[in-house]
Structures are given as C-alpha cells and as structure tokens.
XYZ file of C-alpha atoms in Angstrom:
693
model
C 39.232 -34.245 -11.247
C 40.225 -35.671 -14.734
C 40.100 -38.975 -16.444
C 43.434 -40.791 -16.583
C 44.477 -43.641 -19.019
C 46.464 -46.613 -17.922
C 49.833 -47.344 -19.436
C 51.772 -50.595 -19.175
C 54.167 -49.189 -16.619
C 53.263 -48.718 -12.995
C 53.852 -44.929 -12.865
C 50.814 -42.701 -12.996
C 50.215 -41.606 -16.590
C 50.380 -37.944 -17.493
C 47.859 -38.477 -20.268
C 44.511 -37.158 -19.543
C 41.074 -37.444 -21.128
C 38.298 -34.960 -20.977
C 35.938 -35.369 -18.093
C 33.137 -37.848 -19.003
C 35.299 -39.756 -21.599
C 34.580 -43.414 -21.651
C 37.598 -45.901 -21.460
C 37.984 -47.832 -24.739
C 37.942 -51.577 -24.255
C 39.903 -53.676 -26.575
C 38.052 -56.917 -26.025
C 34.334 -57.099 -24.945
C 33.931 -60.698 -25.253
C 31.920 -62.110 -22.401
C 31.133 -58.598 -21.008
C 27.807 -58.238 -19.541
C 26.014 -55.970 -22.031
C 24.750 -53.664 -19.203
C 28.338 -52.967 -18.239
C 30.087 -52.362 -21.728
C 31.266 -48.656 -21.112
C 33.304 -48.066 -18.075
C 34.733 -44.671 -17.211
C 37.380 -43.507 -14.687
C 36.985 -40.214 -12.929
C 39.845 -40.406 -10.366
C 43.178 -41.978 -10.937
C 45.951 -40.936 -8.559
C 48.703 -42.307 -6.220
C 47.915 -41.882 -2.612
C 50.329 -42.147 0.308
C 47.879 -42.510 3.227
C 47.022 -44.685 5.057
C 49.162 -46.829 2.801
C 50.750 -46.089 -0.571
C 48.508 -47.164 -3.297
C 47.127 -46.099 -6.752
C 43.406 -45.258 -6.314
C 41.044 -45.553 -9.360
C 37.487 -44.632 -9.105
C 34.856 -44.815 -11.708
C 31.669 -46.431 -13.000
C 29.777 -47.622 -15.992
C 27.846 -45.231 -18.250
C 24.029 -45.439 -18.004
C 24.079 -47.414 -14.728
C 24.337 -46.907 -10.930
C 27.528 -49.153 -10.714
C 30.549 -47.450 -9.184
C 33.923 -48.901 -8.259
C 37.065 -48.280 -6.340
C 40.448 -50.037 -7.163
C 43.374 -49.956 -4.945
C 46.576 -51.028 -6.538
C 49.792 -51.524 -4.544
C 53.211 -50.530 -5.787
C 54.510 -53.083 -8.396
C 57.116 -54.513 -6.004
C 54.337 -55.682 -3.635
C 52.122 -57.295 -6.421
C 51.805 -60.922 -6.914
C 49.129 -61.189 -9.702
C 45.991 -61.381 -7.660
C 43.121 -59.439 -6.423
C 40.881 -59.621 -3.347
C 37.261 -58.340 -3.584
C 35.287 -57.691 -0.292
C 31.454 -57.646 -0.547
C 29.638 -55.580 2.124
C 26.347 -56.954 3.533
C 24.455 -54.122 1.720
C 25.016 -52.287 -1.517
C 25.430 -48.572 -2.050
C 28.908 -47.599 -1.020
C 32.209 -48.229 -2.868
C 34.415 -46.497 -0.488
C 34.499 -48.671 2.688
C 38.041 -50.241 2.519
C 39.532 -47.688 4.736
C 36.487 -47.237 6.947
C 35.660 -49.402 10.072
C 34.267 -52.898 9.441
C 30.669 -52.715 8.107
C 28.316 -55.320 9.421
C 31.179 -57.864 9.776
C 31.168 -57.810 5.932
C 34.596 -56.159 5.488
C 37.507 -56.915 7.929
C 38.714 -53.458 9.049
C 42.357 -54.073 7.930
C 41.544 -55.539 4.504
C 43.950 -52.943 2.824
C 47.232 -53.901 4.654
C 46.275 -57.571 4.715
C 45.588 -57.506 0.897
C 48.714 -55.614 0.045
C 50.790 -57.962 2.318
C 49.180 -60.843 0.450
C 50.298 -59.301 -2.779
C 46.836 -58.380 -3.929
C 45.107 -55.373 -5.206
C 41.734 -54.752 -3.931
C 38.325 -54.575 -5.931
C 35.543 -52.631 -4.365
C 32.112 -51.574 -5.828
C 28.789 -50.412 -4.719
C 27.447 -53.685 -6.118
C 25.541 -51.820 -8.936
C 23.123 -49.674 -6.657
C 23.522 -46.374 -4.973
C 21.192 -47.371 -2.094
C 21.027 -50.563 0.154
C 18.064 -52.077 -1.709
C 18.412 -54.593 -4.583
C 15.789 -52.858 -6.769
C 13.879 -54.529 -9.552
C 16.717 -56.858 -10.729
C 18.431 -58.419 -7.630
C 21.056 -60.138 -9.790
C 22.774 -56.743 -10.161
C 23.625 -56.511 -6.535
C 23.815 -60.184 -6.162
C 26.734 -60.808 -8.592
C 26.496 -58.782 -11.746
C 27.712 -55.514 -10.639
C 30.657 -57.188 -8.650
C 31.569 -59.257 -11.795
C 31.708 -56.234 -13.933
C 33.916 -54.451 -11.586
C 36.239 -57.514 -11.185
C 36.348 -57.907 -14.933
C 37.299 -54.293 -15.637
C 39.922 -54.329 -12.817
C 41.734 -57.002 -14.696
C 42.073 -54.925 -17.776
C 43.567 -52.099 -15.709
C 45.890 -54.364 -13.838
C 47.216 -55.729 -17.158
C 47.877 -52.152 -18.302
C 49.569 -51.278 -14.950
C 51.687 -54.282 -14.247
C 51.998 -55.717 -17.750
C 49.980 -58.526 -19.519
C 48.710 -61.232 -17.192
C 45.327 -62.611 -15.777
C 45.218 -61.894 -12.079
C 43.682 -64.609 -9.868
C 40.631 -63.372 -8.198
C 39.159 -63.970 -4.700
C 35.882 -62.769 -3.310
C 34.701 -62.839 0.231
C 31.847 -61.385 2.326
C 29.782 -62.233 5.373
C 25.967 -61.999 6.209
C 24.306 -60.353 3.256
C 27.846 -60.332 1.706
C 27.982 -64.090 2.306
C 24.897 -64.508 0.075
C 26.518 -62.313 -2.548
C 29.766 -64.157 -2.343
C 28.019 -67.479 -3.083
C 26.000 -65.916 -5.911
C 29.302 -64.651 -7.359
C 31.368 -67.987 -7.190
C 28.117 -69.956 -8.235
C 27.105 -67.751 -11.175
C 30.208 -65.874 -12.414
C 33.574 -66.889 -13.957
C 35.473 -63.887 -12.644
C 36.756 -65.457 -9.290
C 38.901 -68.493 -8.775
C 37.931 -68.827 -5.085
C 35.766 -67.490 -2.404
C 35.455 -67.206 1.296
C 31.753 -66.637 2.314
C 31.142 -66.432 6.052
C 28.445 -66.326 8.550
C 26.068 -67.293 5.759
C 22.373 -67.864 5.620
C 20.084 -70.257 3.703
C 17.049 -69.837 1.423
C 14.812 -69.983 4.430
C 16.650 -67.428 6.739
C 14.420 -64.639 5.750
C 12.210 -63.904 7.635
C 12.274 -67.140 9.950
C 15.416 -66.485 11.898
C 14.107 -62.978 12.765
C 10.512 -63.977 13.549
C 11.347 -66.814 15.869
C 13.935 -64.689 17.705
C 11.485 -61.770 18.056
C 8.895 -64.122 19.545
C 11.482 -65.408 22.076
C 12.485 -61.825 22.951
C 8.959 -60.684 23.635
C 8.050 -63.768 25.735
C 11.459 -64.043 27.729
C 12.045 -60.284 28.038
C 12.191 -60.454 31.907
C 14.035 -63.726 32.139
C 17.253 -63.202 30.265
C 19.507 -62.400 33.327
C 18.623 -65.679 34.780
C 18.957 -67.539 31.429
C 22.446 -66.003 30.955
C 23.507 -66.712 34.460
C 22.576 -70.413 34.167
C 24.896 -70.786 31.070
C 27.839 -68.785 32.465
C 30.733 -70.885 33.938
C 29.945 -72.133 37.331
C 26.157 -71.579 36.672
C 23.619 -74.092 37.261
C 23.452 -75.130 33.470
C 19.608 -75.211 33.548
C 18.400 -72.267 31.512
C 14.764 -73.260 31.973
C 14.793 -72.812 35.737
C 12.125 -70.301 36.872
C 10.375 -70.108 33.616
C 6.506 -70.601 33.141
C 5.098 -72.897 30.426
C 4.934 -70.279 27.799
C 8.377 -69.058 28.486
C 9.807 -72.600 28.386
C 8.150 -73.311 25.067
C 9.507 -70.134 23.607
C 12.996 -70.778 24.657
C 12.884 -74.369 23.585
C 11.398 -73.293 20.094
C 14.186 -70.761 19.352
C 16.897 -73.155 20.634
C 15.591 -75.978 18.382
C 15.354 -73.480 15.541
C 19.245 -72.857 15.954
C 19.633 -69.830 17.989
C 22.774 -70.522 20.211
C 21.743 -70.072 23.813
C 25.055 -68.612 24.997
C 24.423 -65.574 22.719
C 21.579 -64.418 24.877
C 24.132 -62.322 26.949
C 23.704 -59.782 24.043
C 19.835 -59.678 24.157
C 19.753 -55.862 24.325
C 21.750 -55.389 21.350
C 20.057 -58.219 19.452
C 16.597 -56.697 20.161
C 17.447 -53.274 18.720
C 19.960 -54.458 16.081
C 17.862 -57.138 14.559
C 14.786 -55.469 14.960
C 16.480 -52.828 12.699
C 17.486 -55.412 10.256
C 13.977 -56.844 10.120
C 12.504 -53.531 9.659
C 14.177 -53.373 6.238
C 12.612 -56.748 5.418
C 9.086 -56.773 7.002
C 7.500 -54.812 4.148
C 8.488 -57.701 1.876
C 6.605 -60.143 4.097
C 3.641 -57.946 4.357
C 3.359 -57.422 0.529
C 4.110 -61.079 -0.184
C 1.375 -62.454 2.164
C -0.909 -59.672 3.269
C -3.804 -61.937 4.227
C -1.629 -63.495 7.084
C -1.686 -60.354 9.012
C -5.395 -60.532 9.149
C -5.699 -64.299 9.482
C -3.357 -64.168 12.573
C -5.862 -62.365 14.653
C -9.011 -64.077 13.474
C -8.455 -67.588 12.429
C -8.221 -70.781 14.637
C -4.672 -72.244 14.862
C -2.902 -68.739 14.785
C -1.568 -67.319 18.094
C -3.489 -63.978 17.832
C -6.989 -65.833 17.474
C -6.697 -67.101 20.908
C -4.110 -64.844 22.425
C -2.309 -65.581 25.718
C -2.212 -63.006 28.263
C 1.349 -61.799 27.320
C 0.174 -61.116 23.744
C -2.883 -59.181 24.963
C -0.649 -57.129 27.255
C 1.861 -56.494 24.463
C -0.799 -54.892 22.008
C -0.238 -51.217 21.510
C -2.126 -48.651 19.160
C -2.339 -44.961 19.521
C -1.711 -41.648 17.814
C 1.592 -39.757 18.777
C 3.058 -36.430 17.875
C 6.560 -35.776 16.362
C 8.335 -33.058 18.332
C 11.500 -33.210 16.481
C 13.121 -35.256 13.652
C 16.713 -36.509 14.012
C 18.573 -37.316 10.888
C 21.064 -40.097 10.341
C 24.371 -37.999 10.726
C 23.148 -36.369 13.857
C 21.938 -39.565 15.372
C 25.239 -41.229 14.655
C 27.025 -38.374 16.217
C 24.901 -38.617 19.276
C 25.935 -42.157 19.653
C 22.523 -43.558 19.128
C 21.857 -47.220 18.057
C 20.907 -46.186 14.396
C 19.217 -48.950 12.374
C 20.782 -50.612 9.571
C 18.485 -48.751 6.991
C 19.203 -45.586 8.806
C 22.912 -46.072 8.388
C 23.071 -47.180 4.832
C 20.001 -45.649 2.918
C 22.227 -43.889 0.491
C 24.269 -42.138 3.199
C 21.831 -39.286 2.991
C 21.653 -36.805 5.850
C 17.975 -36.210 5.204
C 17.050 -39.712 6.071
C 15.187 -39.657 9.440
C 16.905 -42.079 11.986
C 14.901 -41.064 14.981
C 11.885 -39.089 16.209
C 11.589 -37.202 19.440
C 8.090 -38.245 20.229
C 5.158 -36.735 22.408
C 2.757 -39.425 23.663
C 5.099 -42.512 23.461
C 3.581 -44.987 25.877
C 5.726 -46.304 28.758
C 6.172 -49.941 28.854
C 4.292 -52.210 26.458
C 5.825 -53.984 23.388
C 6.886 -50.987 21.282
C 9.752 -52.589 19.370
C 8.852 -53.405 15.931
C 5.833 -51.289 15.942
C 4.805 -49.494 12.721
C 4.921 -45.769 12.564
C 2.494 -44.650 9.924
C 2.623 -40.948 8.675
C -0.761 -39.718 9.479
C -0.884 -36.700 7.149
C 1.059 -34.326 4.913
C 3.066 -35.192 1.723
C 4.478 -38.215 3.262
C 1.092 -39.647 4.340
C 0.999 -43.411 4.425
C 4.798 -43.833 4.683
C 5.523 -46.696 7.047
C 8.491 -46.790 9.351
C 9.300 -49.337 12.155
C 10.210 -48.505 15.794
C 13.474 -50.477 16.507
C 14.536 -49.028 19.743
C 13.740 -46.326 22.282
C 16.092 -43.958 24.124
C 14.232 -41.859 26.445
C 11.463 -40.059 24.452
C 13.586 -40.780 21.212
C 12.288 -43.466 18.872
C 14.872 -44.984 16.571
C 13.384 -46.062 13.323
C 13.983 -48.410 10.366
C 12.302 -48.717 7.002
C 11.896 -50.859 3.919
C 12.569 -50.319 0.203
C 8.876 -49.479 -0.270
C 9.070 -46.419 1.909
C 12.503 -44.950 2.069
C 12.098 -42.627 -0.985
C 9.382 -40.556 0.716
C 11.057 -40.201 3.953
C 12.506 -36.716 3.252
C 8.896 -35.439 2.909
C 8.087 -36.187 6.640
C 7.342 -32.988 8.753
C 7.204 -32.738 12.433
C 3.580 -31.628 12.227
C 2.459 -34.659 10.245
C 2.041 -37.003 13.260
C 2.193 -40.709 13.490
C 0.062 -43.680 14.128
C 1.850 -46.332 16.286
C 0.663 -49.829 15.888
C 2.402 -53.185 16.723
C -0.105 -55.589 15.277
C 1.858 -56.573 12.194
C 5.114 -57.021 14.185
C 3.408 -59.247 16.927
C 1.716 -61.280 14.012
C 5.059 -61.644 12.243
C 6.748 -63.296 15.280
C 5.124 -66.861 14.655
C 4.957 -66.591 10.838
C 7.612 -69.338 10.640
C 5.180 -71.800 12.166
C 2.942 -71.576 9.133
C 5.419 -72.531 6.475
C 7.276 -75.813 5.928
C 10.208 -75.625 3.565
C 10.586 -79.424 3.663
C 12.779 -82.299 5.236
C 16.032 -80.664 4.200
C 15.470 -78.042 6.856
C 15.017 -80.265 10.004
C 14.611 -77.385 12.456
C 11.018 -77.350 11.238
C 10.323 -80.792 12.551
C 9.265 -79.380 15.753
C 6.177 -78.106 14.175
C 5.072 -81.561 13.077
C 3.027 -84.122 15.214
C 2.615 -87.646 13.789
C 4.031 -86.437 10.397
C 1.316 -83.603 10.224
C 1.636 -79.836 10.724
C 0.520 -78.787 14.091
C -0.358 -75.166 12.767
C -2.332 -74.152 9.638
C 0.144 -73.946 6.703
C 0.336 -71.262 3.974
C 1.508 -71.061 0.425
C 4.484 -68.744 0.907
C 7.303 -66.948 -0.962
C 9.461 -67.839 2.055
C 9.465 -71.455 1.761
C 13.030 -71.604 0.410
C 12.048 -72.180 -3.212
C 12.164 -68.471 -4.098
C 15.149 -66.214 -3.718
C 14.853 -63.901 -0.653
C 18.464 -63.202 -0.211
C 18.798 -60.079 -2.300
C 20.872 -61.841 -4.897
C 18.143 -62.964 -7.323
C 19.612 -66.445 -6.881
C 19.267 -69.559 -4.809
C 22.360 -71.270 -3.335
C 22.866 -74.383 -5.358
C 26.305 -75.641 -4.094
C 27.530 -75.761 -7.666
C 30.792 -73.911 -8.376
C 33.842 -74.358 -10.424
C 36.448 -72.652 -8.126
C 37.388 -73.380 -4.547
C 35.492 -72.296 -1.455
C 36.218 -72.106 2.313
C 33.082 -71.270 4.312
C 33.594 -69.647 7.829
C 30.722 -70.187 10.353
C 30.408 -68.474 13.828
C 29.132 -70.979 16.348
C 27.302 -68.313 18.366
C 25.885 -66.661 15.467
C 22.620 -65.073 16.569
C 21.462 -64.072 13.082
C 22.753 -66.715 10.582
C 22.042 -69.718 12.722
C 25.125 -72.003 12.390
C 23.150 -75.083 11.097
C 22.819 -73.202 7.785
C 26.553 -73.544 7.017
C 25.896 -77.295 7.449
C 22.904 -77.051 5.051
C 25.094 -75.529 2.405
C 27.694 -78.170 2.731
C 25.094 -80.678 2.113
C 24.229 -78.837 -1.137
C 27.922 -79.017 -2.149
C 28.088 -82.690 -1.472
C 25.141 -83.251 -3.776
C 27.097 -81.624 -6.551
C 30.756 -82.839 -5.795
C 30.202 -86.029 -3.717
C 33.342 -87.751 -3.027
C 35.384 -84.874 -4.631
C 34.069 -82.307 -2.023
C 37.622 -82.128 -0.386
C 39.109 -81.058 -3.599
C 37.036 -77.814 -3.785
C 35.509 -77.124 -0.380
C 36.179 -76.480 3.339
C 33.755 -75.682 6.179
C 35.453 -74.182 9.385
C 33.344 -73.670 12.549
C 34.644 -71.000 14.891
C 33.805 -71.287 18.412
C 32.761 -68.350 20.678
C 32.086 -66.115 17.642
C 28.896 -64.251 16.909
C 27.548 -62.586 13.832
C 29.399 -59.365 14.690
C 32.804 -59.016 16.384
C 33.179 -57.926 20.039
C 32.386 -54.244 20.669
C 35.409 -51.977 20.615
C 35.671 -49.895 23.883
C 32.813 -51.937 25.426
C 31.748 -50.448 28.743
C 29.711 -53.618 29.813
C 31.197 -55.825 32.439
C 32.059 -58.390 31.695
C 33.266 -56.728 28.423
C 32.308 -58.541 25.185
C 35.827 -59.470 24.358
C 36.044 -61.681 27.458
C 32.991 -63.568 26.236
C 33.449 -63.905 22.493
C 36.296 -63.592 19.925
C 36.423 -62.210 16.331
C 36.353 -64.346 13.262
C 38.545 -61.807 11.216
C 41.734 -63.709 11.749
C 40.095 -66.935 10.473
C 38.923 -65.165 7.424
C 42.477 -63.760 6.882
C 43.937 -67.320 7.139
C 41.234 -68.661 4.945
C 42.158 -66.210 2.144
C 45.863 -67.142 2.586
C 45.010 -70.704 2.277
C 42.621 -70.174 -0.665
C 45.527 -68.415 -2.633
C 47.811 -71.420 -1.893
C 45.163 -73.858 -2.831
C 44.173 -72.316 -6.060
C 47.669 -71.144 -7.181
C 49.956 -73.928 -5.901
C 47.557 -76.815 -5.162
C 48.439 -76.797 -1.495
C 45.327 -78.217 0.313
C 44.252 -76.304 3.564
C 43.469 -77.813 6.931
C 40.323 -80.103 6.720
C 36.757 -79.154 7.349
C 35.653 -79.021 10.903
C 34.068 -82.205 12.358
C 30.746 -81.543 14.175
C 27.257 -82.895 14.578
C 23.890 -81.145 14.549
C 21.577 -81.932 17.518
C 18.220 -80.233 17.575
C 19.375 -77.220 15.638
C 22.619 -76.747 17.612
C 26.311 -77.480 16.358
C 28.328 -79.745 18.675
C 32.063 -80.075 18.444
C 34.670 -82.192 20.243
C 38.323 -81.551 21.152
C 40.836 -79.849 18.982
C 41.999 -83.150 17.584
C 38.413 -84.125 16.847
C 36.922 -80.798 15.569
C 39.874 -80.054 13.231
C 39.505 -76.559 11.409
C 41.976 -73.879 12.299
C 40.843 -72.319 15.558
C 42.686 -73.372 18.808
C 40.711 -74.884 21.661
C 41.200 -72.962 25.052
C 40.211 -74.404 28.570
C 40.562 -72.552 31.900
C 40.040 -73.656 35.551
C 40.248 -71.574 38.821
C 41.319 -73.421 41.825
C 40.860 -76.476 39.634
C 37.173 -75.908 39.026
C 34.810 -73.634 36.933
C 33.993 -71.506 39.862
C 35.745 -70.295 43.077
C 34.255 -68.449 46.007
C 36.925 -66.599 47.970
C 37.585 -63.582 50.123
C 38.871 -60.241 49.208
C 42.727 -60.479 48.869
C 42.743 -64.231 48.783
C 44.835 -65.460 45.805
C 43.378 -67.886 43.367
C 45.153 -70.223 40.981
C 44.337 -70.206 37.256
C 45.351 -73.083 34.964
C 44.661 -73.054 31.222
C 45.353 -75.078 28.052
C 45.546 -74.097 24.421
C 45.441 -76.928 21.798
C 45.720 -76.275 17.939
C 44.039 -78.558 15.528
C 46.235 -80.685 13.170
C 47.849 -78.773 10.507
C 46.709 -75.370 11.896
C 50.024 -74.045 13.211
C 51.291 -73.476 16.709
C 50.434 -71.656 19.849
C 51.985 -68.023 19.707
C 50.440 -66.199 22.693
C 48.354 -66.451 25.779
C 46.799 -63.592 27.890
C 44.622 -63.171 30.823
C 41.881 -60.758 31.712
C 40.861 -60.919 35.398
C 38.432 -58.026 36.048
C 36.103 -58.154 32.966
C 37.444 -54.988 31.457
C 38.606 -56.682 28.236
C 42.095 -55.403 28.479
C 43.954 -58.704 28.861
C 46.926 -57.089 30.628
C 48.557 -60.332 31.834
C 50.740 -62.423 29.423
C 52.433 -65.140 31.626
C 54.939 -67.390 29.935
C 53.324 -70.641 28.557
C 54.917 -73.973 28.082
C 54.321 -75.726 24.833
C 54.716 -79.441 23.735
C 53.935 -81.326 20.559
C 55.833 -78.929 18.191
C 53.988 -76.080 19.813
C 50.591 -77.330 19.079
C 49.703 -77.747 22.772
C 50.390 -75.248 25.606
C 49.732 -74.924 29.372
C 49.763 -71.720 31.238
C 49.345 -70.934 34.913
C 49.163 -67.786 36.985
C 47.529 -66.467 40.167
C 45.562 -63.348 41.123
C 43.978 -61.765 44.146
C 40.772 -59.599 43.699
C 40.865 -56.285 45.763
C 37.021 -55.728 45.797
C 34.038 -57.967 46.321
C 31.899 -58.863 43.345
C 31.340 -61.546 40.792
C 34.062 -61.868 38.125
C 34.530 -63.938 34.919
C 38.222 -64.258 34.273
C 39.262 -65.132 30.780
C 42.207 -66.687 29.108
C 42.770 -65.981 25.457
C 44.925 -68.268 23.362
C 46.270 -67.474 19.799
C 47.791 -69.666 17.080
C 49.343 -68.970 13.829
C 50.896 -70.612 10.777
C 53.400 -69.602 8.088
C 54.599 -66.043 8.832
C 53.887 -66.046 12.772
C 55.254 -62.391 12.973
C 52.505 -61.130 10.782
C 49.681 -59.483 12.685
C 47.187 -61.378 10.445
C 45.722 -64.793 10.584
C 46.253 -65.190 14.342
C 43.102 -67.365 15.242
C 42.167 -67.333 18.829
C 39.598 -68.651 21.319
C 39.085 -68.176 24.852
C 38.169 -70.066 28.181
C 36.211 -68.472 31.080
C 35.551 -69.130 34.736
C 33.498 -67.498 37.549
C 35.072 -66.083 40.799
C 32.778 -64.895 43.498
C 34.655 -62.557 45.991
C 33.179 -61.595 49.319
C-alpha cells in the first residue's frame, strides 16, 4: 500500500508519498492537539459493492483510525453521514452486517443515494473499552475524523464545507449526543435507543433480578399479553414473583418484550459482564454488605436466593476462541465479539464439573492458577457443557494467558448481589421510576453513596447528557426497548426543554416507534412465531430521520412533529395515529371481527386490517400478511386507501391446514417523498390469535 495525496479533481491522484508520510494540513485552527498529524495508508477506487473512493488512515501517535467512503462526484451533494457503533475498536463496519443496531446495514447505498460520503472511525481506540480518557471514544476521535474528512472532501470535490450528520444507537446513542453537545463538527444528529445517566448498571440489575425470580413463569406471562390472551400477566405468580414483575415494569421494562427472555438473558448478561467490574471497583463494600447487613436482600435471603447460590471449583477441558465460537453459531458475548477482534480471546470454555441447574448465569469464573491467576470472567450462557463468557476492561488483557490446566472457581455471589443494587441508590426526583423505593417520602432500603447516581458519567463518553446543542436533533426511541428503557428518551427531552424552552420545536424532535426493540428482528429466525411477526425494525425510521434532518438543516423544512405520549409508572402510552404523531403508521388487525378466533382445520377465517399514517408522515404504500408465523409475509392483497392515501383498509381470508395456535400478522408500510426508494419505508404491524383444532 502507498500514501496518496488528494487533488482538487475527483480522479484518483497518481502522486504518491512514501509509506508513513504524514499529510500536511494547511490550517490547524481549532484542531484537537491530540489529532494534529493525520496519515493515509490506503487511497483507491473500489467498484464493489458500490463504486466509491476508499480512504483509510489514522493519526500519528494515537490509536485513532478512520475509513472514508466518497461517492463519484455526480452523486455528491455536499454532505457527509457519520455512523457511530455502540462500541469502539473497528473502523471497517460500513459494509458489514448491522452491529448492535448501531449501524443500519445498508448505510452505504442509503448515504450515496442521499448525496453523502461516509465517515467512519474506530472512535480513537483499538479495543471496545474507553480507556483512561473516555472523551476520546465519546466524541474527540469522531470529531477528528469528521474534521479531517472535510479537508479531503474539499480537495476531491472542490472548495466547500460539507454539512455533517452523525447518528448512532445504544452506546452509539450516548456518543452521538456527546458529539452534538460537545463538538462543532456536526450540523445535526439522530441518536436512537438512547440511555440516560442512570442506565448503567440499573437497567441491567433490575432486569437480572426479574429474570432470576420469574425464570419459570415467562411462558404464562407472554401468553397473557399475546392477542386473545387473558391480559393478566400476574396470574399464577406467587408474592415474590408478583413483586419482581411489578418492580421491573415500573422501572420501565416493556412487558411485551418478555417473549425474547432467553435472548435477553444471554445477550444482556453478556453486556453487563463488560460493566460489572466497574460496579465492583466503584463500590466493593456493597458486595459484602449485601450478604450481611439488614435491609439488603442477601442478609435475610428468600428461598429462591438461597437455592440460586452456587460456588465450586471446575476444570477447563478446552478453550474455544472467538472466531471458532462464532463459526459454531454460539451466542458469543459482546466482549467476546468486539475485544479487538482477536482470535486469541476466549469466548467459551468446555468445562468439567459444571453444575446442572442452579443460577449459573452471571457467575464469576476466576482463574485459579497459572500466568492468568486472578483473571475474572463472567458466565453469560451455557450450551451443553460449553460456558460462554464475557469480561470487563480490567481483565481482557490477560485472557490470552489462560491455559486449560489452570482451572476455574465458579461463584455467583457478586452477580446475585448486583441484582438489587438499584434499590440502594437514589438519583433524585427527575427519575420517577425510583419512586417505588420510597414510603412516606423516605427510602425503603439502606442508601449508598454511589458513582451510579446519575451525577457521574458512566456512559463511556466522559460526558453527561445536558440537552444543550446548537444544531438540530431527531431522537428515535423503540417502545419495546428491553435495554434502553423508553422513558429515558422522555428524560432527555426534558433536558432539552430546560435549555430551549419554547424554542424546542425549532431544533428537536422525539419520535416513538411502536413494536420496536433494542435490536431488530432476527434474520432467518427459526422460532415460531418468528420475531418479525412480533416486532419491526427501526432502521427505516432512522433513514427517514436522516433525510428529514438534511432538509431541516439545509433548507429549513421542518420534519413531522414529535410524538405525543404520556409516561405512566415507567411505561410509554400512546394514542391513535392522529394523536401520537411521529412518522410510523398505526396498524390494527382482527380475525372474524375479534382478537382471537377458535376454528376447525380447513375452516376459512376472515382478516380485516387498517393502516393509518400520522399527519405529514406520507402515505400507505404496501400491506402484507403472514399467517403461519414463519415471518415470510407471502400474501399482499390489494388495499383500499382514503384521505390522500393516509388511511388504508385491507381484507383477506385464509384456512389453516393443521391444528395449532397461530399468531397471524399484518404489516403496513408508509413512505414519503421518493416512494419508490427502498429506504425510509416506516412500518408497523397488527397481530391476532387463531386456535385451530
């Protein structure tokens, strides 16, 4: 590879510099002193999967690396889009599948269609951890990449200042807010599925407690909430189980999301494994107090907690590394996937002596001897005799030293203790989900001085969300978000209101998206009913938000208004399409006029559905049915629309050929502007139950 210099024309320059040469910058005013000397080590035109000019490089003396993707000049419209993944460490994700919902998988064709080049970076780190200075991954690395990209764009396309738009979700949502609140490189932002300063660790701890207590009851909870169910998710629960379900629901967990409880258990235990080290180091005394002091659950443990306790020595039969584990289709933890992309990172252990039953998830696995003695990992899932593991920043550097003969000590005391940590902190009245832990204005449980009280940054950005920014922002929130509970987007809107007051609509929107979770429906899902008959993806809404943001910033065209909703006991409640506003259509479905039908094999049933688009959000463009739960949506009967296409009705019939319980779904799509584009097609779905005998 060689270093190439940009010229003012779009053609690839023939002039080359010796490898390692630094690009000379004509103007360093306002440049972060850490990122003064950029270099380019790849500069070439590529024809696949789309024609673009690819530029890769970094900044001397730092870990920051970047990739820029410039479309041909005839496609360019003087702007860039910058996606921010949830974790740092990889600047080559644009043409990879979606990572943690933080990059929509078709960002390249969408950006080029939108006249934008793409800025991507590893956010200043070559691993997934923020390091000693979290502002680097929070916004400084991304800002340096954006600033330098403008210099290269001006040389490629001619002198100009490209407009800049940044977006990201989950951890990338934190970073998107850190960028727009602390940097001047961007004109607008689309943060989605965002957390708050009190998310970590509380959303994980309250969820983990509920999963432990309710482990045997999720099937009945899910069935009660399904169409045609009883509606009483507390039926059949004992007192402890009722209390756990009420607690997590009042804390903001959307009950409809429990259908995914198995994936939530392994997935978010994996995420929490990367964070629990921080809790232990910040408040080590808690993990002793929990088991000894009055007022803590472990000091007078219920039978379920006693039964869950596990501690024993176990033997490693074989270490399975990340690449092999992924190739095996195992549910590799977030740290296992992203810890520098190194093959030598252990993702799983084949163990001898792994106890059957018990509460193993979240257990610490401490290396008992050898070079890696004392290294701590967390058990996030079991598959047969395989234990999938995660780990935090304090331990991942020594993982490569683990040997099979070293042995492990399995102990779940800290994980069990962590599950009620949120009860012992009080971040204040602006977080009303904590009101449930008050009685007559006083705390029910002993309170601790904690770094997790919302007054210290725990988001991996080195910043606290302030709601202060000079550009324009459209926040997207998934109403079934099982990780970034939806009320947190409302909390952020309240911070923006403090800053902008009556001018909030000039710079800010919040769009709620129904039937959406933290991650999109699984591709090729073998579950029945398949996930995409239960939930939809937020990707089209993000695409529309970016399109609207461009028009808002560059031409002053205001996007559709923010969603209207209310927060009741931690839950987001919305009304009809006309009432809720935003951009997503509202879909309803009935079977034989009701939510449930009981029929015989071969007996036809009648389906009737409606699709309604909020004001200013476009028109209905498609409807499709899935009857058997496979998620293929093979039937697209013609719909009839009224009101300039904003309201549609659709009817069809179907006869089931085998007995069983089915959950047919109707999916309705809307679009605005170029309705022939594959992007920006917001959708929703309606569901019913059919019992066939």
